[in-house]
Short mmCIF file of C-alpha atoms in Angstrom, two decimals:
data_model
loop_
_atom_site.label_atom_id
_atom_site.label_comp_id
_atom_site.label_asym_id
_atom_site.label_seq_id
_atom_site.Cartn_x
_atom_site.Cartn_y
_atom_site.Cartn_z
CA UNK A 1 -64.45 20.81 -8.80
CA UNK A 2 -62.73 22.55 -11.37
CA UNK A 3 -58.84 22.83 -11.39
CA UNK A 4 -56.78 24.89 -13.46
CA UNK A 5 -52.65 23.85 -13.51
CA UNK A 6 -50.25 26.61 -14.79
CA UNK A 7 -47.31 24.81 -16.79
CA UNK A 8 -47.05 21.75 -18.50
CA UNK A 9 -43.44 20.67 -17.35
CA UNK A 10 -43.06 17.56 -14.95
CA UNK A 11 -44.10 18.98 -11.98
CA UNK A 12 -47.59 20.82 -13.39
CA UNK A 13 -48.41 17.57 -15.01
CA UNK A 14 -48.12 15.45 -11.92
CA UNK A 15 -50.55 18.10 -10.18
CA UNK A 16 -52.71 17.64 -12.98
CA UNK A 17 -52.61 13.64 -12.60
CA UNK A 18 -53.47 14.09 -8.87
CA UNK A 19 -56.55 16.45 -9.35
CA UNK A 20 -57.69 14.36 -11.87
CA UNK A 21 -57.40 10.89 -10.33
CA UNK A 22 -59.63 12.93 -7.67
CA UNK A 23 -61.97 13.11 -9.42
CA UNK A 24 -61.50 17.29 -10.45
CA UNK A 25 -62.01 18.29 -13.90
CA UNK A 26 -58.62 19.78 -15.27
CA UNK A 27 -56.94 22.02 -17.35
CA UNK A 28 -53.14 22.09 -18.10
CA UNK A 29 -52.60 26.04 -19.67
CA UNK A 30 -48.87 25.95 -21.35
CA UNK A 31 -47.96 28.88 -24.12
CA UNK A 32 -45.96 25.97 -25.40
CA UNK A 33 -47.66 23.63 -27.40
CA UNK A 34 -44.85 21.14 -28.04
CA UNK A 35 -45.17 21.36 -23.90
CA UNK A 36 -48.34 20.27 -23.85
CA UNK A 37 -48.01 17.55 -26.02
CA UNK A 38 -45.09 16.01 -24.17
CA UNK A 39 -47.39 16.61 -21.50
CA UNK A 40 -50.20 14.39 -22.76
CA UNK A 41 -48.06 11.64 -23.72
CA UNK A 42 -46.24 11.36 -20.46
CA UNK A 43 -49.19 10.79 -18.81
CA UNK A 44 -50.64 8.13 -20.84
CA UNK A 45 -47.63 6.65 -20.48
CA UNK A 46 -48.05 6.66 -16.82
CA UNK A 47 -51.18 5.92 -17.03
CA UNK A 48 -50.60 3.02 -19.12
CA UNK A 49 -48.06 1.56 -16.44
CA UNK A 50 -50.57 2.12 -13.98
CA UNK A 51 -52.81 -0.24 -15.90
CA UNK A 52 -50.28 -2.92 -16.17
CA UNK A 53 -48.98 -2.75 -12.45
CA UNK A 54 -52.84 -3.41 -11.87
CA UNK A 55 -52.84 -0.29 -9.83
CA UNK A 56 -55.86 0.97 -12.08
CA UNK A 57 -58.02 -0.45 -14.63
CA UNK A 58 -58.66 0.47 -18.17
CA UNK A 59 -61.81 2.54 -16.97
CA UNK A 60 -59.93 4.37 -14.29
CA UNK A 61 -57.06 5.00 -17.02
CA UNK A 62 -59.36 6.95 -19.52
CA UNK A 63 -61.43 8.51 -16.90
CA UNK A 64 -58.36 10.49 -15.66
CA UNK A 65 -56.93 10.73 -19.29
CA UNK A 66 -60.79 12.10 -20.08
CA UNK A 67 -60.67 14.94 -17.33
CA UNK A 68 -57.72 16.45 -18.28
CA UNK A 69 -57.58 19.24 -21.00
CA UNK A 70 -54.74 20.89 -22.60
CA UNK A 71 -55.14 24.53 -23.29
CA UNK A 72 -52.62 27.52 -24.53
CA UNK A 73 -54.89 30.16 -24.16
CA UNK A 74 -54.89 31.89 -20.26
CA UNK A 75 -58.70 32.98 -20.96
CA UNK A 76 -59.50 28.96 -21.32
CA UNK A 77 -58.95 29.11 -17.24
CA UNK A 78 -62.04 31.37 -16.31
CA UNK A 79 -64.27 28.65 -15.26
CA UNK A 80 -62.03 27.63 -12.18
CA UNK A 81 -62.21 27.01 -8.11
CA UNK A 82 -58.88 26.29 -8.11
CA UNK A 83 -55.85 27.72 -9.97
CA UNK A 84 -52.07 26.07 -8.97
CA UNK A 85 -48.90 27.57 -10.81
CA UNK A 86 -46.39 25.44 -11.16
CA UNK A 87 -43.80 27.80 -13.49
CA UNK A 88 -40.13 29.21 -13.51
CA UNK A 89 -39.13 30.06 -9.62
CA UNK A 90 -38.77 33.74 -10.63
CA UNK A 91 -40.79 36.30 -8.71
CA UNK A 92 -41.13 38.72 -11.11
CA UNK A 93 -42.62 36.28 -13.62
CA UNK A 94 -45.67 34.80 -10.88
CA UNK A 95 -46.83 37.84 -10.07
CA UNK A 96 -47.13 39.04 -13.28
CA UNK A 97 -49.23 35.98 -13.82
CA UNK A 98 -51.23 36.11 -10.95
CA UNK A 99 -52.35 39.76 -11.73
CA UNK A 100 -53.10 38.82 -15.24
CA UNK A 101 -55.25 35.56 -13.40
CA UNK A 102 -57.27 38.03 -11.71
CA UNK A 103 -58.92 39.74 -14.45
CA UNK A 104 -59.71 36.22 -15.79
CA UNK A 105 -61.14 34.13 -13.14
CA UNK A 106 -64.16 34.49 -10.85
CA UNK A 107 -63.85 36.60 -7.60
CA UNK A 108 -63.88 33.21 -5.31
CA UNK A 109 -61.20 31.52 -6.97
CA UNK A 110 -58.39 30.62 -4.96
CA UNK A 111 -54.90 31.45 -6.44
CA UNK A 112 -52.26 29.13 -5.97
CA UNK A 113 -48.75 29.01 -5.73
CA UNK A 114 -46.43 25.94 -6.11
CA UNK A 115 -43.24 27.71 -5.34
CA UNK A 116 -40.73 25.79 -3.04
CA UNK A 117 -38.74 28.95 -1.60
CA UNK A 118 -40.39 32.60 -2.72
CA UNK A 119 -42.89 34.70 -0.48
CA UNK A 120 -45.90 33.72 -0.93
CA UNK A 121 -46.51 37.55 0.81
CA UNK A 122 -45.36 39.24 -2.25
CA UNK A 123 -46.95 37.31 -4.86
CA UNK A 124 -50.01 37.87 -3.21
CA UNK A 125 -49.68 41.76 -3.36
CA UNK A 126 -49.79 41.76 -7.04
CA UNK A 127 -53.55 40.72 -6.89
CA UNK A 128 -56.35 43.07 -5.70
CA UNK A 129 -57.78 40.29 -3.74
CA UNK A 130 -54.55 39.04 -1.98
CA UNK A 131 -56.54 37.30 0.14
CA UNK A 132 -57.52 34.55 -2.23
CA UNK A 133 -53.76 33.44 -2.46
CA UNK A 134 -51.79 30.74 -0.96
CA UNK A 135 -48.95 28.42 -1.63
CA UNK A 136 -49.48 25.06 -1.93
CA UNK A 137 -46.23 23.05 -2.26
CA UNK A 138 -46.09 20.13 -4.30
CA UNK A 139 -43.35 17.44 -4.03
CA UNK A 140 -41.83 15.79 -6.60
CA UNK A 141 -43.28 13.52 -8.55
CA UNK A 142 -46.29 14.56 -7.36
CA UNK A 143 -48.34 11.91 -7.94
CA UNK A 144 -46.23 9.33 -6.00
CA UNK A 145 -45.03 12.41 -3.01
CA UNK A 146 -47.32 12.40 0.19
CA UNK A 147 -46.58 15.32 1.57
CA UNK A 148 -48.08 19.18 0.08
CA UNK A 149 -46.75 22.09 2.46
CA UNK A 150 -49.71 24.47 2.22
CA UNK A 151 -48.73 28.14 2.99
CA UNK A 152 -50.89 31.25 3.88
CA UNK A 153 -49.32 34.86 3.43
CA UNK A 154 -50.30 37.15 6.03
CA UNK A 155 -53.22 38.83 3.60
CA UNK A 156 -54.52 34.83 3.13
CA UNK A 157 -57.70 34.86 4.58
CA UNK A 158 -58.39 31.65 7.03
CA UNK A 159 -61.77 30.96 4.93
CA UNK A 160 -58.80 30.46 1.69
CA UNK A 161 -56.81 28.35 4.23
CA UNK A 162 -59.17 25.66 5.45
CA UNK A 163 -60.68 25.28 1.83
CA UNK A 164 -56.90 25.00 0.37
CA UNK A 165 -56.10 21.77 3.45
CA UNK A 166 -60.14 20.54 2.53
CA UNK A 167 -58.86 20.46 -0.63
CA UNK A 168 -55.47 18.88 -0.57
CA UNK A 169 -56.50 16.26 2.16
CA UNK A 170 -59.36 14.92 -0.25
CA UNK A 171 -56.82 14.32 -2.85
CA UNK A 172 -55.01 12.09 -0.47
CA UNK A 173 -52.69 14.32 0.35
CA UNK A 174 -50.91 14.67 3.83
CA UNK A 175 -51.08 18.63 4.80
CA UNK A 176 -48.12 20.32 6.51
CA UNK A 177 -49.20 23.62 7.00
CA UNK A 178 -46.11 26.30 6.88
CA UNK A 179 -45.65 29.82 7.56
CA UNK A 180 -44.48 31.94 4.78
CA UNK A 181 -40.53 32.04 5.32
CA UNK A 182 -37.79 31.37 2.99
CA UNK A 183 -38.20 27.32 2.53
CA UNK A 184 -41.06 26.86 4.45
CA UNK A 185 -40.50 23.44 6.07
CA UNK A 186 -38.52 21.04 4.18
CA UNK A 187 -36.28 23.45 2.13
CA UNK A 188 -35.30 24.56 5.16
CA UNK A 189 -35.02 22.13 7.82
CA UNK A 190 -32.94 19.81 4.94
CA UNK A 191 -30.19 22.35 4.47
CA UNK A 192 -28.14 20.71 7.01
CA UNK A 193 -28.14 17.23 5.42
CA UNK A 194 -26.45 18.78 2.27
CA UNK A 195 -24.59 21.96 3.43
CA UNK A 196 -22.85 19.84 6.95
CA UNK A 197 -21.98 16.90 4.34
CA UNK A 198 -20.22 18.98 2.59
CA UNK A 199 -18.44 20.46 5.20
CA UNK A 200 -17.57 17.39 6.63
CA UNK A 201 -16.22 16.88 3.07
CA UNK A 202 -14.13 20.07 3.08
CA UNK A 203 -12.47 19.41 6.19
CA UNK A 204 -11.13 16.27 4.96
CA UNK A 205 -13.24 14.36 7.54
CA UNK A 206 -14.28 11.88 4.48
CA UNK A 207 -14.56 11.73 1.10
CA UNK A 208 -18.18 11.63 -1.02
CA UNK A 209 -18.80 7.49 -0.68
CA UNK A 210 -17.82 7.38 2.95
CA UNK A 211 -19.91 9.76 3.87
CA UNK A 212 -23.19 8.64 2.00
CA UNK A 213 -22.48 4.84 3.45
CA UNK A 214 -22.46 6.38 7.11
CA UNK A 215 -25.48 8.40 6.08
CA UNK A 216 -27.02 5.57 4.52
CA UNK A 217 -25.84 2.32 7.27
CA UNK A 218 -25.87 4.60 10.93
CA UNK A 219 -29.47 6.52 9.77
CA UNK A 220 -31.03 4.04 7.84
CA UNK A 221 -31.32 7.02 4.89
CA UNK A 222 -32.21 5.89 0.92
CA UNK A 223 -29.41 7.94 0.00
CA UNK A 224 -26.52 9.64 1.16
CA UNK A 225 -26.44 13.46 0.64
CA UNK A 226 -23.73 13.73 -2.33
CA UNK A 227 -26.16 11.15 -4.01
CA UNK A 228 -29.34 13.09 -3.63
CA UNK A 229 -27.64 16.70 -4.31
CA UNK A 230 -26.16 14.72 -7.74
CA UNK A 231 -29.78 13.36 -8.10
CA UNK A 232 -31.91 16.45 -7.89
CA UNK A 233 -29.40 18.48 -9.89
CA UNK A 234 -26.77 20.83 -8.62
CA UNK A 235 -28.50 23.75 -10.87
CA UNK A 236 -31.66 23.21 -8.48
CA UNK A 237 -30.12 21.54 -5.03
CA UNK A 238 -27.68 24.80 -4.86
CA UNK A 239 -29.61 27.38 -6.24
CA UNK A 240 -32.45 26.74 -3.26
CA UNK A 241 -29.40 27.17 -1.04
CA UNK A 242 -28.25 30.50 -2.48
CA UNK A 243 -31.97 31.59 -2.49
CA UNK A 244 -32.41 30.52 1.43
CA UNK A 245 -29.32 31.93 2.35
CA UNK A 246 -30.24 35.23 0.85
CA UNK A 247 -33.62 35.13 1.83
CA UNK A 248 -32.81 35.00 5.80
CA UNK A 249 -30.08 37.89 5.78
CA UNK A 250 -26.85 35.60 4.90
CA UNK A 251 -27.71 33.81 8.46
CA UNK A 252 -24.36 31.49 8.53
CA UNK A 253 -26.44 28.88 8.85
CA UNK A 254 -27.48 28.37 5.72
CA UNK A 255 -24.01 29.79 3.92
CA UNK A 256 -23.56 27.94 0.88
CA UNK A 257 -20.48 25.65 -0.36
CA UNK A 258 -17.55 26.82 -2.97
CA UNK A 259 -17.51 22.92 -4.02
CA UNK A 260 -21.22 22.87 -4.98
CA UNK A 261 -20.95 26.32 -6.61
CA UNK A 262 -17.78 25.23 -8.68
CA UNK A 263 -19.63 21.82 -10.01
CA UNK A 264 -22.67 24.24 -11.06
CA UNK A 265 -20.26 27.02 -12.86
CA UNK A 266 -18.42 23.56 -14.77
CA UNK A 267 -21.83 22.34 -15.81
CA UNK A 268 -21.25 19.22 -13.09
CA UNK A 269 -25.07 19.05 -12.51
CA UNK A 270 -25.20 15.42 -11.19
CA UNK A 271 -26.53 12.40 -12.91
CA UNK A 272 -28.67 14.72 -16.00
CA UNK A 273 -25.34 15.82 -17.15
CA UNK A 274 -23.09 12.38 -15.83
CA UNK A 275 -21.07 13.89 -13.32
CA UNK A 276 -21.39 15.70 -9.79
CA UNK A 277 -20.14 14.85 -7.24
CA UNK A 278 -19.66 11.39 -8.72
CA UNK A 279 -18.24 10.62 -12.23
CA UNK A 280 -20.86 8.41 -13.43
CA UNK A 281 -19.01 7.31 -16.92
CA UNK A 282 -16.94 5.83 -14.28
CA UNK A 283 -17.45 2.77 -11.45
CA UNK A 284 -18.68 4.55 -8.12
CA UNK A 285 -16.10 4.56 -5.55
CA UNK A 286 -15.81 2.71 -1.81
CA UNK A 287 -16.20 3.85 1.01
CA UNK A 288 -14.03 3.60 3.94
CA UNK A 289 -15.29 0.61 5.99
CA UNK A 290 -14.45 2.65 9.74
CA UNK A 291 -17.54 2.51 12.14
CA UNK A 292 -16.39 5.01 14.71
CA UNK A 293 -15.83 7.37 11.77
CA UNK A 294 -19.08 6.67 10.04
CA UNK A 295 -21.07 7.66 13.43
CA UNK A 296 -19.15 10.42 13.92
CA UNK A 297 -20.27 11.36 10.53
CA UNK A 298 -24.06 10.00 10.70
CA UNK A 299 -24.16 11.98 14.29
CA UNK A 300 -22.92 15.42 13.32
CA UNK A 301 -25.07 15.62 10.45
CA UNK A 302 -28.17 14.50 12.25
CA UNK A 303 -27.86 16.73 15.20
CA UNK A 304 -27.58 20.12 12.66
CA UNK A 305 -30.72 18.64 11.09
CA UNK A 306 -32.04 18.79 14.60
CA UNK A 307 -31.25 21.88 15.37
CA UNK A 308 -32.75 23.28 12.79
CA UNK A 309 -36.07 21.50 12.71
CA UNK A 310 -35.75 22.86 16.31
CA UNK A 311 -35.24 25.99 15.56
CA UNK A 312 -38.11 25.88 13.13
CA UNK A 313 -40.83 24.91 15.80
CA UNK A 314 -39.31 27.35 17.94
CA UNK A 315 -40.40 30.47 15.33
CA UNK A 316 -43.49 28.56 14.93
CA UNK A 317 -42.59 27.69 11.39
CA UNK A 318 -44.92 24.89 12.07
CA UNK A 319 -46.36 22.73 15.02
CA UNK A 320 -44.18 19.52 15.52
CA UNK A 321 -45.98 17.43 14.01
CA UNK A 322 -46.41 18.75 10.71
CA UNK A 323 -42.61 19.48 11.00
CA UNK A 324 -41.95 15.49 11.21
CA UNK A 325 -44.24 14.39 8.74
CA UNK A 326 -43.06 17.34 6.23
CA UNK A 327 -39.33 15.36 6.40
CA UNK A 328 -41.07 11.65 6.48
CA UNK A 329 -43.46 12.58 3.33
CA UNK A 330 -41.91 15.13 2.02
CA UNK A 331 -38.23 13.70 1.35
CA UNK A 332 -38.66 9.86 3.13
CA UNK A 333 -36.28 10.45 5.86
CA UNK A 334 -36.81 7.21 7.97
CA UNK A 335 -37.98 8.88 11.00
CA UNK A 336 -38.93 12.82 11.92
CA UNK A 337 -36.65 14.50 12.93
CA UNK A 338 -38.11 16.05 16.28
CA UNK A 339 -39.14 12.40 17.34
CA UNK A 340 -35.26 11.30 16.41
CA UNK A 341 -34.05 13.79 18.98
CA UNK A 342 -36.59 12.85 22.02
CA UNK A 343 -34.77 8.92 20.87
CA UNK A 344 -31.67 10.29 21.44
CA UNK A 345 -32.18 12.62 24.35
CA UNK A 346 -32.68 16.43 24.02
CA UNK A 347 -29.56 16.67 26.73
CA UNK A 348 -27.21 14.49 23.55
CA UNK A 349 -28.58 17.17 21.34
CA UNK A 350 -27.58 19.96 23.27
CA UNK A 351 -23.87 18.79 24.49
CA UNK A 352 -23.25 17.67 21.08
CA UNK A 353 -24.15 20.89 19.27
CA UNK A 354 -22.22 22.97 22.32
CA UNK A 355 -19.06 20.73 21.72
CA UNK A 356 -19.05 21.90 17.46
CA UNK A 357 -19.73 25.85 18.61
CA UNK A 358 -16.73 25.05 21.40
CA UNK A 359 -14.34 24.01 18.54
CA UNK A 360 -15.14 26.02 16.07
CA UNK A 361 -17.08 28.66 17.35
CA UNK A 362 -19.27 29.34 14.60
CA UNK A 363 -22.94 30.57 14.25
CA UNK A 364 -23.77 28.01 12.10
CA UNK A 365 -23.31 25.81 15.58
CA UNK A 366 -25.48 27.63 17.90
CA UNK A 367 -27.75 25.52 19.66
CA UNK A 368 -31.76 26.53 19.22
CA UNK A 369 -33.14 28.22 22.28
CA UNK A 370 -35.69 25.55 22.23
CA UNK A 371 -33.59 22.91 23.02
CA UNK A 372 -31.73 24.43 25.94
CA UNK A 373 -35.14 25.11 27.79
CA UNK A 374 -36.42 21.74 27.20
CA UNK A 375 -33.22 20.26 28.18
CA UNK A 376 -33.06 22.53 31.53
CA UNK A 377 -37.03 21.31 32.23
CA UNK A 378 -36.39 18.00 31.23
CA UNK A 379 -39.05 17.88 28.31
CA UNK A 380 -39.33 16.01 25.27
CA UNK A 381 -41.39 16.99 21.45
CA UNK A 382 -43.30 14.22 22.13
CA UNK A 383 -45.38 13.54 25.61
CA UNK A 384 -45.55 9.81 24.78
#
């Protein structure tokens, strides 16, 4: 199969390394050939690891090396069954792309989208054939990241579909399949880990450390929220906020924070530029060693996470399954989230979220329709 990647940055070249260790023949299309280069030498430097972890031998290493090619010329592309963009997150900029793809490739190529957060719907109407378009959502690093969200637009035909999760699943890939809202699955049902931290934060609840040790010793999470936000870069963790929040209407729920904003406007952007949240020219500060505090914490943040994976299987965002293994692969949260509240009861889910609307009677705090019903029919996610 022949697989076409759009951008050479980090992300394009770990698609690239996937396709290729499956065995597709691949180009990497970049108008920047300093890009490219970089490209090329990161992964044989990968590769090269790979060989010395004894993950792969030498073979392996230059037959993946071998079926990648680097190319700065779109028209390079016409040969392909498969073409993934993985460029700027700027609307205006895909489509343009994807109508200039059109006159290049064959009829029966499928168009594909790696966007984390923009309707898939509208860069499909800037192609003739809109029905040949769908977003597959890569996480990142891709090679190493189980999960790929795969997302039809309402003109993506269901032949495009199944071939796009045939596709994906042969590369060893575990398929979430999404509908085409703002965030899909896991840019949406995460908000609540950040945008709740923070809160609690705000309030004076706890400061930064505190909070990621509860996050980290009640949920058994590899990091704490202030750590992730400072490790995937307040210029990209806050700008998906702003872009879900707009996207669904301002819905409170996903209102983003004045302290976030104010580290991105100083240039704060977390560990790429050494400070964030944390100063990290400086030793990292402890936390406050209070249990009842820390589950308080661990227990308010978990339940809006609930909520809205809830809420998300209740639009029929996805099925629940796909909705726990989206947070499990996707961003290694230790358990899905739907299965974490048929642990802890849907009826704890529901009198905990009605006690925050109670005090501070807030939308963000409304409890999912979903949950109610199942609580009133005593149900559970999960039949087992």
């Amino acid at each position: 199969m022949k697989v076409a990647v759009i951008g050479s940055g980090t992300m394009g070249s770990g698609i690239a390394q996937v396709a290729a260790t499956a065995g597709c023949s691949v180009k990497i299309y970049d108008t920047n050939q300093e890009a490219l280069s970089r490209s090329q030498s990161a992964l044989e430097k990968t590769l090269t690891t790979l060989v010395e972890k004894g993950k792969i031998d030498v073979g392996e290493k230059s037959r993946i090396s071998g079926s990648i090619a680097y190319v700065s010329a779109l028209e390079e592309l016409f040969d392909a069954d498969l073409v993934i963009e993985a460029i700027v997150e700027n609307l205006e900029v895909k489509r343009k792309l994807f109508s200039e793809l059109e006159s290049i490739v064959s009829a029966q190529t499928i168009l594909a989208s790696n966007t984390s957060s923009l309707s898939i719907a509208s860069i499909a109407a800037s192609c003739q054939k809109s029905e040949r378009v769908i977003g597959i959502h890569f996480f990142n690093p891709a090679p190493l990241m189980q999960l790929v969200e795969v997302v039809p637009a309402v003109q993506t035909s269901e032949a495009t579909l199944q071939k796009a999760v045939e596709i994906i699943s042969s590369w060893k890939k575990t398929v979430a399949v999404a509908k085409d809202t703002p965030g899909f699955i896991v840019n949406r049902v995460a908000r609540p880990f950040y945008s709740e931290a923070i809160r609690l934060y705000e309030e004076g609840v706890a400061d930064f450390a505190t909070i990621d040790a509860a996050m980290k010793a009640q949920g058994n999470f590899r990091m704490g929220p202030f750590e992730l936000m400072d490790f995937i870069g307040h210029d990209v963790n806050y700008i998906v906020t702003e872009t879900v929040f707009s996207a669904f209407y301002f819905d409170p729920r996903y209102k983003p924070s004045f302290s976030q904003k104010r580290l991105l406007e100083a240039g704060f952007l977390g560990r790429k530029s050494g400070r964030g949240f944390y100063d990290y020219s400086q030793e990292m500060p402890q936390s406050k060693t209070d249990q009842a505090l820390a589950k308080n914490i661990f227990e308010r943040v978990l339940v809006m996470l609930i909520n809205e994976a809830a809420d998300a299987l209740f639009l029929n965002i996805a099925s629940a399954q796909d909705i726990d293994n989206a947070m499990t692969k996707g961003v290694n949260y230790p358990k899905g989230i739907l299965a974490w509240a048929d642990e802890l009861g849907i009826d704890w889910c529901v009198q905990k979220l009605d006690a925050l609307y109670d005090e501070y009677h807030e939308d963000r705090y409304r409890c999912s329709p979903i949950l109610r019903r199942m609580n009133q029919n005593k149900q559970k996610f999960y039949h087992t």
